[in-house]
Tab-separated table of C-alpha atoms in Angstrom:
chain	number	residue	atom	x	y	z
A	152	MET	CA	-10.731	-75.876	40.560
A	153	THR	CA	-13.530	-78.463	40.709
A	154	CYS	CA	-15.524	-78.678	43.957
A	155	LEU	CA	-16.760	-82.175	44.760
A	156	THR	CA	-19.512	-83.045	47.212
A	157	ILE	CA	-18.772	-85.728	49.802
A	158	ARG	CA	-21.592	-88.302	49.850
A	159	PRO	CA	-22.346	-91.206	52.207
A	160	LYS	CA	-20.633	-94.544	51.437
A	161	HIS	CA	-22.329	-96.470	48.640
A	162	ARG	CA	-22.063	-100.254	48.496
A	163	ARG	CA	-21.473	-102.314	45.329
A	164	GLU	CA	-24.456	-104.555	46.062
A	165	ASP	CA	-26.691	-101.465	46.214
A	166	SER	CA	-25.638	-100.570	42.684
A	167	THR	CA	-26.313	-104.095	41.413
A	168	ARG	CA	-29.741	-104.132	43.045
A	169	LEU	CA	-30.660	-100.772	41.545
A	170	LEU	CA	-29.312	-101.714	38.118
A	171	THR	CA	-31.510	-104.822	38.106
A	172	GLU	CA	-34.570	-102.615	38.641
A	173	LEU	CA	-33.610	-100.492	35.609
A	174	LEU	CA	-32.857	-103.278	33.140
A	175	ARG	CA	-34.979	-105.040	30.564
A	176	CYS	CA	-34.342	-107.810	28.059
A	177	VAL	CA	-33.080	-106.458	24.727
A	178	LYS	CA	-34.987	-109.205	22.908
A	179	CYS	CA	-38.465	-109.177	24.471
A	180	HIS	CA	-38.261	-106.142	26.829
A	181	ALA	CA	-39.323	-108.142	29.881
A	182	PRO	CA	-37.724	-107.567	33.324
A	183	LEU	CA	-34.428	-109.251	34.207
A	184	GLU	CA	-33.305	-111.160	37.280
A	185	HIS	CA	-29.789	-111.064	38.739
A	186	VAL	CA	-28.609	-114.667	39.009
A	187	VAL	CA	-25.591	-115.886	40.970
A	188	THR	CA	-24.700	-119.593	41.012
A	189	LEU	CA	-21.520	-121.628	41.315
A	190	GLU	CA	-21.364	-121.790	37.513
A	191	THR	CA	-22.410	-118.320	36.397
A	192	VAL	CA	-23.224	-114.726	37.235
A	193	ALA	CA	-25.719	-113.177	34.841
A	194	PHE	CA	-28.927	-111.309	34.207
A	195	ASP	CA	-31.689	-113.669	33.083
A	196	CYS	CA	-34.898	-112.702	31.312
A	197	LEU	CA	-37.987	-113.669	33.283
A	198	GLN	CA	-40.003	-114.167	30.080
A	199	CYS	CA	-37.941	-115.444	27.146
A	200	ALA	CA	-35.109	-117.015	29.202
A	201	SER	CA	-32.377	-115.036	27.432
A	202	ARG	CA	-29.185	-114.881	29.495
A	203	TYR	CA	-26.833	-111.896	29.624
A	204	PRO	CA	-23.599	-113.019	31.293
A	205	ILE	CA	-21.507	-110.881	33.584
A	206	ILE	CA	-17.961	-111.495	32.354
A	207	ASP	CA	-14.983	-109.965	34.161
A	208	GLY	CA	-17.408	-107.884	36.204
A	209	ILE	CA	-19.136	-106.401	33.131
A	210	PRO	CA	-22.750	-107.245	32.174
A	211	ARG	CA	-22.691	-108.130	28.460
A	212	PHE	CA	-25.800	-107.278	26.436
A	213	VAL	CA	-24.068	-108.228	23.197
A	214	SER	CA	-23.367	-111.479	21.380
A	215	ALA	CA	-20.191	-113.429	22.160
A	216	GLU	CA	-18.195	-112.091	19.212
A	217	PHE	CA	-18.343	-108.572	20.650
A	218	ILE	CA	-16.485	-109.452	23.835
A	219	ARG	CA	-13.025	-109.405	22.222
A	220	ARG	CA	-11.286	-108.185	19.093
A	221	ASP	CA	-11.556	-110.231	15.925
A	222	GLU	CA	-10.792	-109.677	12.253
A	223	HIS	CA	-14.399	-109.561	11.050
A	224	ASN	CA	-14.880	-105.954	9.947
A	225	ASP	CA	-17.469	-106.453	7.208
A	226	GLU	CA	-20.341	-105.409	9.508
A	227	LEU	CA	-20.344	-101.844	10.878
A	228	ALA	CA	-21.203	-102.758	14.473
A	229	ARG	CA	-18.413	-105.347	14.679
A	230	LYS	CA	-15.895	-103.034	13.011
A	231	THR	CA	-16.882	-100.282	15.461
A	232	LYS	CA	-16.403	-102.744	18.337
A	233	ASN	CA	-12.960	-103.662	17.005
A	234	TYR	CA	-11.649	-100.180	16.229
A	235	PHE	CA	-13.012	-98.337	19.253
A	236	GLY	CA	-12.277	-101.373	21.402
A	237	PHE	CA	-8.640	-101.144	20.336
A	238	GLU	CA	-8.565	-97.363	20.778
A	239	TRP	CA	-9.682	-97.406	24.389
A	240	ASP	CA	-7.473	-100.352	25.223
A	241	HIS	CA	-4.419	-98.703	23.635
A	242	PHE	CA	-5.245	-95.249	25.041
A	243	ARG	CA	-6.733	-96.497	28.320
A	244	ASP	CA	-4.881	-93.829	30.344
A	245	TRP	CA	-6.257	-90.942	28.276
A	246	GLY	CA	-7.749	-88.433	30.688
A	247	PHE	CA	-5.769	-89.965	33.553
A	248	LEU	CA	-2.308	-88.731	32.564
A	249	PRO	CA	-0.516	-86.594	35.152
A	250	ASP	CA	-0.527	-82.860	34.571
A	251	THR	CA	2.772	-81.573	33.190
A	252	PRO	CA	4.047	-78.071	32.412
A	253	SER	CA	2.518	-76.716	29.201
A	254	GLY	CA	4.432	-77.684	26.089
A	255	VAL	CA	6.532	-80.464	27.666
A	256	ASP	CA	4.781	-83.256	25.761
A	257	PRO	CA	2.316	-82.109	23.103
A	258	ASN	CA	1.221	-85.717	22.568
A	259	THR	CA	-0.558	-85.623	25.958
A	260	SER	CA	-2.552	-82.481	25.124
A	261	GLY	CA	-6.168	-83.176	26.076
A	262	GLY	CA	-5.321	-86.341	27.994
A	263	THR	CA	-4.354	-85.112	31.454
A	264	VAL	CA	-6.468	-85.103	34.595
A	265	SER	CA	-6.988	-81.338	34.336
A	266	ASP	CA	-7.989	-81.708	30.668
A	267	ARG	CA	-10.542	-84.344	31.697
A	268	GLN	CA	-12.008	-82.117	34.387
A	269	ARG	CA	-12.305	-79.132	32.035
A	270	ALA	CA	-13.862	-81.234	29.290
A	271	PHE	CA	-16.435	-82.674	31.675
A	272	GLN	CA	-17.527	-79.154	32.606
A	273	SER	CA	-17.577	-77.809	29.033
A	274	LYS	CA	-18.915	-80.834	27.127
A	275	CYS	CA	-20.848	-83.084	29.525
A	276	ARG	CA	-22.359	-80.063	31.311
A	277	LEU	CA	-24.261	-81.776	34.110
A	278	ASN	CA	-24.691	-79.493	37.106
A	279	GLU	CA	-24.981	-80.259	40.820
A	280	ASP	CA	-28.729	-80.842	40.601
A	281	ASP	CA	-28.297	-83.200	37.633
A	282	LEU	CA	-25.780	-85.197	39.704
A	283	GLY	CA	-27.649	-85.166	43.020
A	284	ARG	CA	-27.360	-88.033	45.494
A	285	ASP	CA	-30.665	-89.565	44.357
A	286	LYS	CA	-29.858	-89.444	40.617
A	287	VAL	CA	-29.228	-92.232	38.140
A	288	VAL	CA	-26.802	-90.994	35.490
A	289	LEU	CA	-26.009	-92.522	32.094
A	290	ASP	CA	-22.744	-91.996	30.205
A	291	ALA	CA	-23.873	-93.088	26.748
A	292	GLY	CA	-20.667	-94.133	25.017
A	293	CYS	CA	-18.280	-94.100	27.958
A	294	GLY	CA	-15.010	-94.958	26.197
A	295	ASN	CA	-12.367	-95.546	28.861
A	296	GLY	CA	-14.605	-94.152	31.615
A	297	ARG	CA	-12.903	-90.803	32.160
A	298	TYR	CA	-16.171	-88.841	32.233
A	299	THR	CA	-17.994	-91.685	33.989
A	300	LEU	CA	-15.478	-91.171	36.777
A	301	GLU	CA	-15.989	-87.397	36.837
A	302	ALA	CA	-19.734	-87.910	37.203
A	303	ALA	CA	-19.273	-90.522	39.946
A	304	LEU	CA	-16.973	-88.252	41.950
A	305	ARG	CA	-19.846	-85.801	42.327
A	306	GLY	CA	-21.840	-88.380	44.269
A	307	PRO	CA	-24.978	-89.444	42.369
A	308	ARG	CA	-26.726	-92.625	43.423
A	309	LEU	CA	-25.564	-94.555	40.360
A	310	VAL	CA	-23.546	-93.821	37.213
A	311	ILE	CA	-23.851	-96.311	34.345
A	312	GLY	CA	-21.214	-96.292	31.630
A	313	VAL	CA	-22.252	-97.983	28.386
A	314	ASP	CA	-20.065	-98.777	25.408
A	315	LEU	CA	-19.934	-101.268	22.537
A	316	GLY	CA	-16.137	-101.565	22.326
A	317	TYR	CA	-14.499	-104.533	24.036
A	318	GLY	CA	-11.471	-102.501	25.183
A	319	ALA	CA	-13.615	-99.527	26.146
A	320	VAL	CA	-15.608	-101.390	28.781
A	321	THR	CA	-12.592	-103.172	30.274
A	322	SER	CA	-10.646	-99.909	30.489
A	323	ALA	CA	-13.675	-98.098	31.936
A	324	ARG	CA	-14.110	-100.852	34.514
A	325	ASP	CA	-10.444	-100.605	35.528
A	326	ASN	CA	-10.519	-96.806	35.659
A	327	THR	CA	-13.658	-96.643	37.835
A	328	GLN	CA	-13.452	-99.823	39.929
A	329	GLN	CA	-12.689	-97.939	43.147
A	330	HIS	CA	-16.144	-96.339	43.024
A	331	ASP	CA	-19.074	-98.461	44.130
A	332	ASN	CA	-21.624	-96.108	42.548
A	333	VAL	CA	-20.388	-97.002	39.039
A	334	VAL	CA	-21.486	-99.886	36.811
A	335	ILE	CA	-19.986	-100.455	33.352
A	336	ILE	CA	-21.984	-102.478	30.830
A	337	GLN	CA	-21.375	-103.515	27.224
A	338	ALA	CA	-24.308	-102.724	24.973
A	339	ASP	CA	-25.329	-101.114	21.695
A	340	LEU	CA	-26.684	-97.544	21.846
A	341	HIS	CA	-29.236	-98.581	19.224
A	342	ASP	CA	-30.611	-101.258	21.553
A	343	LEU	CA	-30.128	-100.301	25.184
A	344	PRO	CA	-31.083	-102.761	27.957
A	345	PHE	CA	-32.974	-100.190	30.020
A	346	ARG	CA	-36.665	-99.764	30.690
A	347	ASP	CA	-38.451	-96.598	29.566
A	348	ASP	CA	-38.136	-93.457	31.700
A	349	VAL	CA	-35.576	-94.668	34.274
A	350	ILE	CA	-32.546	-92.371	33.740
A	351	ASP	CA	-32.426	-88.996	35.494
A	352	SER	CA	-29.460	-87.419	33.698
A	353	CYS	CA	-27.519	-88.439	30.614
A	354	PHE	CA	-24.578	-87.180	28.608
A	355	SER	CA	-23.239	-88.531	25.331
A	356	ASN	CA	-19.958	-86.867	24.450
A	357	GLY	CA	-18.715	-87.411	20.904
A	358	VAL	CA	-20.349	-90.792	20.362
A	359	LEU	CA	-23.712	-90.594	18.565
A	360	MET	CA	-22.077	-89.768	15.211
A	361	HIS	CA	-20.060	-92.998	15.375
A	362	THR	CA	-23.060	-95.318	15.631
A	363	GLY	CA	-24.036	-95.397	11.948
A	364	ASP	CA	-27.373	-93.736	12.710
A	365	ALA	CA	-26.971	-90.851	15.155
A	366	GLU	CA	-30.651	-89.931	15.162
A	367	ARG	CA	-31.690	-93.486	15.997
A	368	ALA	CA	-29.157	-93.662	18.840
A	369	PHE	CA	-30.407	-90.308	20.148
A	370	GLY	CA	-33.961	-91.613	20.147
A	371	GLU	CA	-33.040	-94.814	21.958
A	372	ILE	CA	-31.236	-92.868	24.686
A	373	ALA	CA	-34.120	-90.407	24.926
A	374	ARG	CA	-36.524	-93.309	25.508
A	375	THR	CA	-34.726	-94.210	28.732
A	376	ILE	CA	-34.788	-90.699	30.266
A	377	ARG	CA	-37.481	-89.772	32.773
A	378	PRO	CA	-39.804	-86.788	32.222
A	379	GLY	CA	-37.972	-83.937	33.910
A	380	GLY	CA	-34.617	-85.597	33.239
A	381	VAL	CA	-31.845	-83.964	31.235
A	382	PHE	CA	-29.801	-85.031	28.217
A	383	VAL	CA	-26.594	-83.411	26.930
A	384	ALA	CA	-25.634	-84.415	23.387
A	385	HIS	CA	-22.276	-83.519	21.842
A	386	VAL	CA	-21.772	-84.393	18.159
A	387	TYR	CA	-19.467	-83.406	15.306
A	388	GLN	CA	-20.642	-80.272	13.536
A	389	LYS	CA	-21.080	-80.100	9.778
A	390	LEU	CA	-18.532	-77.576	8.511
A	391	HIS	CA	-18.105	-75.700	5.232
A	392	THR	CA	-18.228	-77.471	1.863
A	393	ILE	CA	-14.484	-77.590	1.143
A	394	TRP	CA	-13.658	-78.911	4.614
A	395	GLU	CA	-16.351	-81.599	4.389
A	396	HIS	CA	-15.121	-82.607	0.906
A	397	ASN	CA	-11.529	-82.954	2.127
A	398	ASP	CA	-12.512	-84.850	5.270
A	399	ARG	CA	-14.704	-87.251	3.329
A	400	HIS	CA	-11.937	-88.113	0.862
A	401	ILE	CA	-9.285	-88.568	3.548
A	402	ARG	CA	-11.615	-90.832	5.516
A	403	ASP	CA	-12.438	-92.796	2.357
A	404	PHE	CA	-8.776	-93.802	2.534
A	405	THR	CA	-8.235	-94.131	6.281
A	406	THR	CA	-11.326	-96.232	7.002
A	407	LYS	CA	-9.937	-98.915	4.678
A	408	LEU	CA	-6.745	-99.212	6.731
A	409	SER	CA	-6.150	-101.895	9.312
A	410	ILE	CA	-6.088	-100.826	12.947
A	411	GLU	CA	-2.290	-100.894	13.006
A	412	GLU	CA	-2.048	-98.958	9.740
A	413	GLY	CA	-4.522	-96.428	11.101
A	414	LEU	CA	-2.372	-95.953	14.176
A	415	GLU	CA	0.681	-95.290	12.004
A	416	PHE	CA	-1.314	-92.803	9.893
A	417	ALA	CA	-2.366	-91.062	13.117
A	418	ARG	CA	1.268	-90.777	14.192
A	419	LEU	CA	2.204	-89.192	10.858
A	420	MET	CA	-0.685	-86.707	11.003
A	421	ALA	CA	0.214	-85.741	14.570
A	422	GLN	CA	3.848	-85.224	13.540
A	423	LEU	CA	2.699	-83.016	10.654
A	424	ALA	CA	0.508	-81.000	13.021
A	425	ARG	CA	3.380	-80.511	15.478
A	426	PHE	CA	5.642	-79.366	12.640
A	427	LEU	CA	3.086	-76.834	11.387
A	428	ASP	CA	2.516	-75.647	14.937
A	429	ARG	CA	6.093	-74.335	15.031
A	430	PHE	CA	5.002	-71.497	12.767
A	431	GLU	CA	2.616	-68.919	14.164
A	432	GLY	CA	-0.920	-69.237	12.835
A	433	VAL	CA	-0.173	-72.034	10.355
A	434	LEU	CA	-1.833	-74.949	12.169
A	435	PRO	CA	-5.129	-73.078	12.782
A	436	ARG	CA	-5.111	-72.088	9.113
A	437	ALA	CA	-4.563	-75.687	8.029
A	438	ASN	CA	-7.551	-76.698	10.161
A	439	ASP	CA	-9.730	-74.513	7.981
A	440	TYR	CA	-9.346	-77.242	5.363
A	441	LEU	CA	-8.803	-80.524	7.231
A	442	ARG	CA	-8.595	-81.936	10.743
A	443	LEU	CA	-5.060	-81.753	12.150
A	444	GLN	CA	-4.178	-82.129	15.828
A	445	VAL	CA	-0.875	-82.599	17.600
A	446	THR	CA	-1.797	-85.811	19.410
A	447	GLU	CA	-1.676	-89.316	18.023
A	448	HIS	CA	-4.816	-90.194	19.983
A	449	HIS	CA	-6.936	-87.396	18.520
A	450	MET	CA	-5.815	-88.263	15.000
A	451	PHE	CA	-6.594	-91.969	15.470
A	452	ASP	CA	-9.982	-91.139	16.971
A	453	TRP	CA	-10.855	-88.822	14.101
A	454	TYR	CA	-9.606	-90.749	11.078
A	455	SER	CA	-9.937	-94.403	12.132
A	456	ALA	CA	-13.537	-94.309	13.361
A	457	PRO	CA	-15.426	-96.641	10.982
A	458	THR	CA	-18.220	-94.079	10.575
A	459	ALA	CA	-18.549	-90.418	11.554
A	460	SER	CA	-21.556	-88.295	10.633
A	461	HIS	CA	-21.583	-84.496	10.901
A	462	HIS	CA	-24.612	-82.455	11.977
A	463	THR	CA	-25.987	-78.943	12.293
A	464	TYR	CA	-27.442	-77.291	15.370
A	465	ALA	CA	-30.811	-77.229	13.596
A	466	GLU	CA	-30.645	-80.985	13.087
A	467	LEU	CA	-29.687	-81.705	16.689
A	468	ALA	CA	-32.391	-79.364	17.985
A	469	ALA	CA	-34.970	-81.189	15.857
A	470	TRP	CA	-34.030	-84.478	17.511
A	471	PHE	CA	-34.610	-82.988	20.949
A	472	ASP	CA	-37.993	-81.656	19.894
A	473	ALA	CA	-39.058	-84.927	18.252
A	474	HIS	CA	-38.459	-86.779	21.519
A	475	ALA	CA	-40.289	-84.285	23.755
A	476	PHE	CA	-37.318	-82.342	25.105
A	477	SER	CA	-37.281	-78.610	25.725
A	478	LEU	CA	-33.920	-77.018	24.997
A	479	LEU	CA	-32.066	-75.458	27.904
A	480	ASP	CA	-29.687	-73.658	25.519
A	481	GLU	CA	-30.162	-70.880	23.000
A	482	LEU	CA	-29.506	-71.882	19.417
A	483	PRO	CA	-27.033	-69.948	17.241
A	484	SER	CA	-28.618	-67.234	15.135
A	485	HIS	CA	-28.197	-69.411	12.027
A	486	PRO	CA	-28.509	-72.963	13.385
A	487	ASP	CA	-28.370	-74.566	9.942
A	488	GLN	CA	-24.951	-73.033	9.190
A	489	PRO	CA	-21.464	-73.803	10.603
A	490	THR	CA	-20.558	-71.812	13.696
A	491	GLY	CA	-16.802	-72.297	13.355
A	492	GLU	CA	-16.638	-74.871	16.161
A	493	TRP	CA	-15.910	-78.571	15.683
A	494	ALA	CA	-18.994	-79.744	17.494
A	495	CYS	CA	-22.625	-79.041	18.315
A	496	ASN	CA	-23.514	-79.305	21.990
A	497	LEU	CA	-27.063	-78.965	23.317
A	498	LYS	CA	-28.801	-79.711	26.604
A	499	GLY	CA	-32.484	-80.453	26.943
A	500	ARG	CA	-35.037	-81.416	29.565
A	501	LYS	CA	-37.645	-84.061	28.845
A	502	ARG	CA	-41.216	-82.819	28.999
């Protein structure tokens, strides 16, 4: 059972005021001003006059074509916006589904409130000190806001959820709008609109490997974290040669599918997984050679992501070290080899 700390009431205008102090222009890096007129609500650059509109309550640090789905998938960033935008619009209730008796609906496995709470503890791994009442917390790649919400419930001063996907930020806004200590913004993890050294605690759960350059995204997030601040990074782990070969060839096919075709493929893979799961030990054995899960959402997330890089613990640890973080975790005895888990998860503190 999760214990939550009751904090004093936080006002929406307090969050906007604090956010303004943290932001910078993504073009010239100058400070921004919060502007409210009869015609517009936006953040304006005080130096180059760039304007970042607040549309539907979400500050947009992206160009206009990123605000909704389109059919232009020739550029990775726009395809990522489209596919993950669709995912978190279609699966907007993932992590908010009511708890049901085990086995009643395997297609909800991982998507209930209890699943969300457990995953926040095991993957995001911010403790009470990291989420203290004076802390500014960043959810780097917030999806539909399920972990943004978990962080906010613990009472930090401000939680900022950032995502590139159009449907991700609208779903995250809807799922967290009752909490005045949450702000959702649309931005690219390769070009964040934050000043240096302003974030106290950050988690990025299963996102860096979908950016096209995970190391660059890691470095950009690291830039924003204060000395003494913490960062938890959770990325896909590089598995054994046969598994990686199979996954690469399946994804060579699935990443060429349309969004709707990818959703149908996900349904078929989930049905196959549920069939194999009827026989003791068969589904875990199949996962020694390819990714198979019983939920449509997990299969869409895995196979329809436009890009997905896999990494070793040694690689992830090197990123922490290169950006002046001391690890708070012990590495596996052979950090350059697969551990048998799907992901690498490390926590570090900035020196």
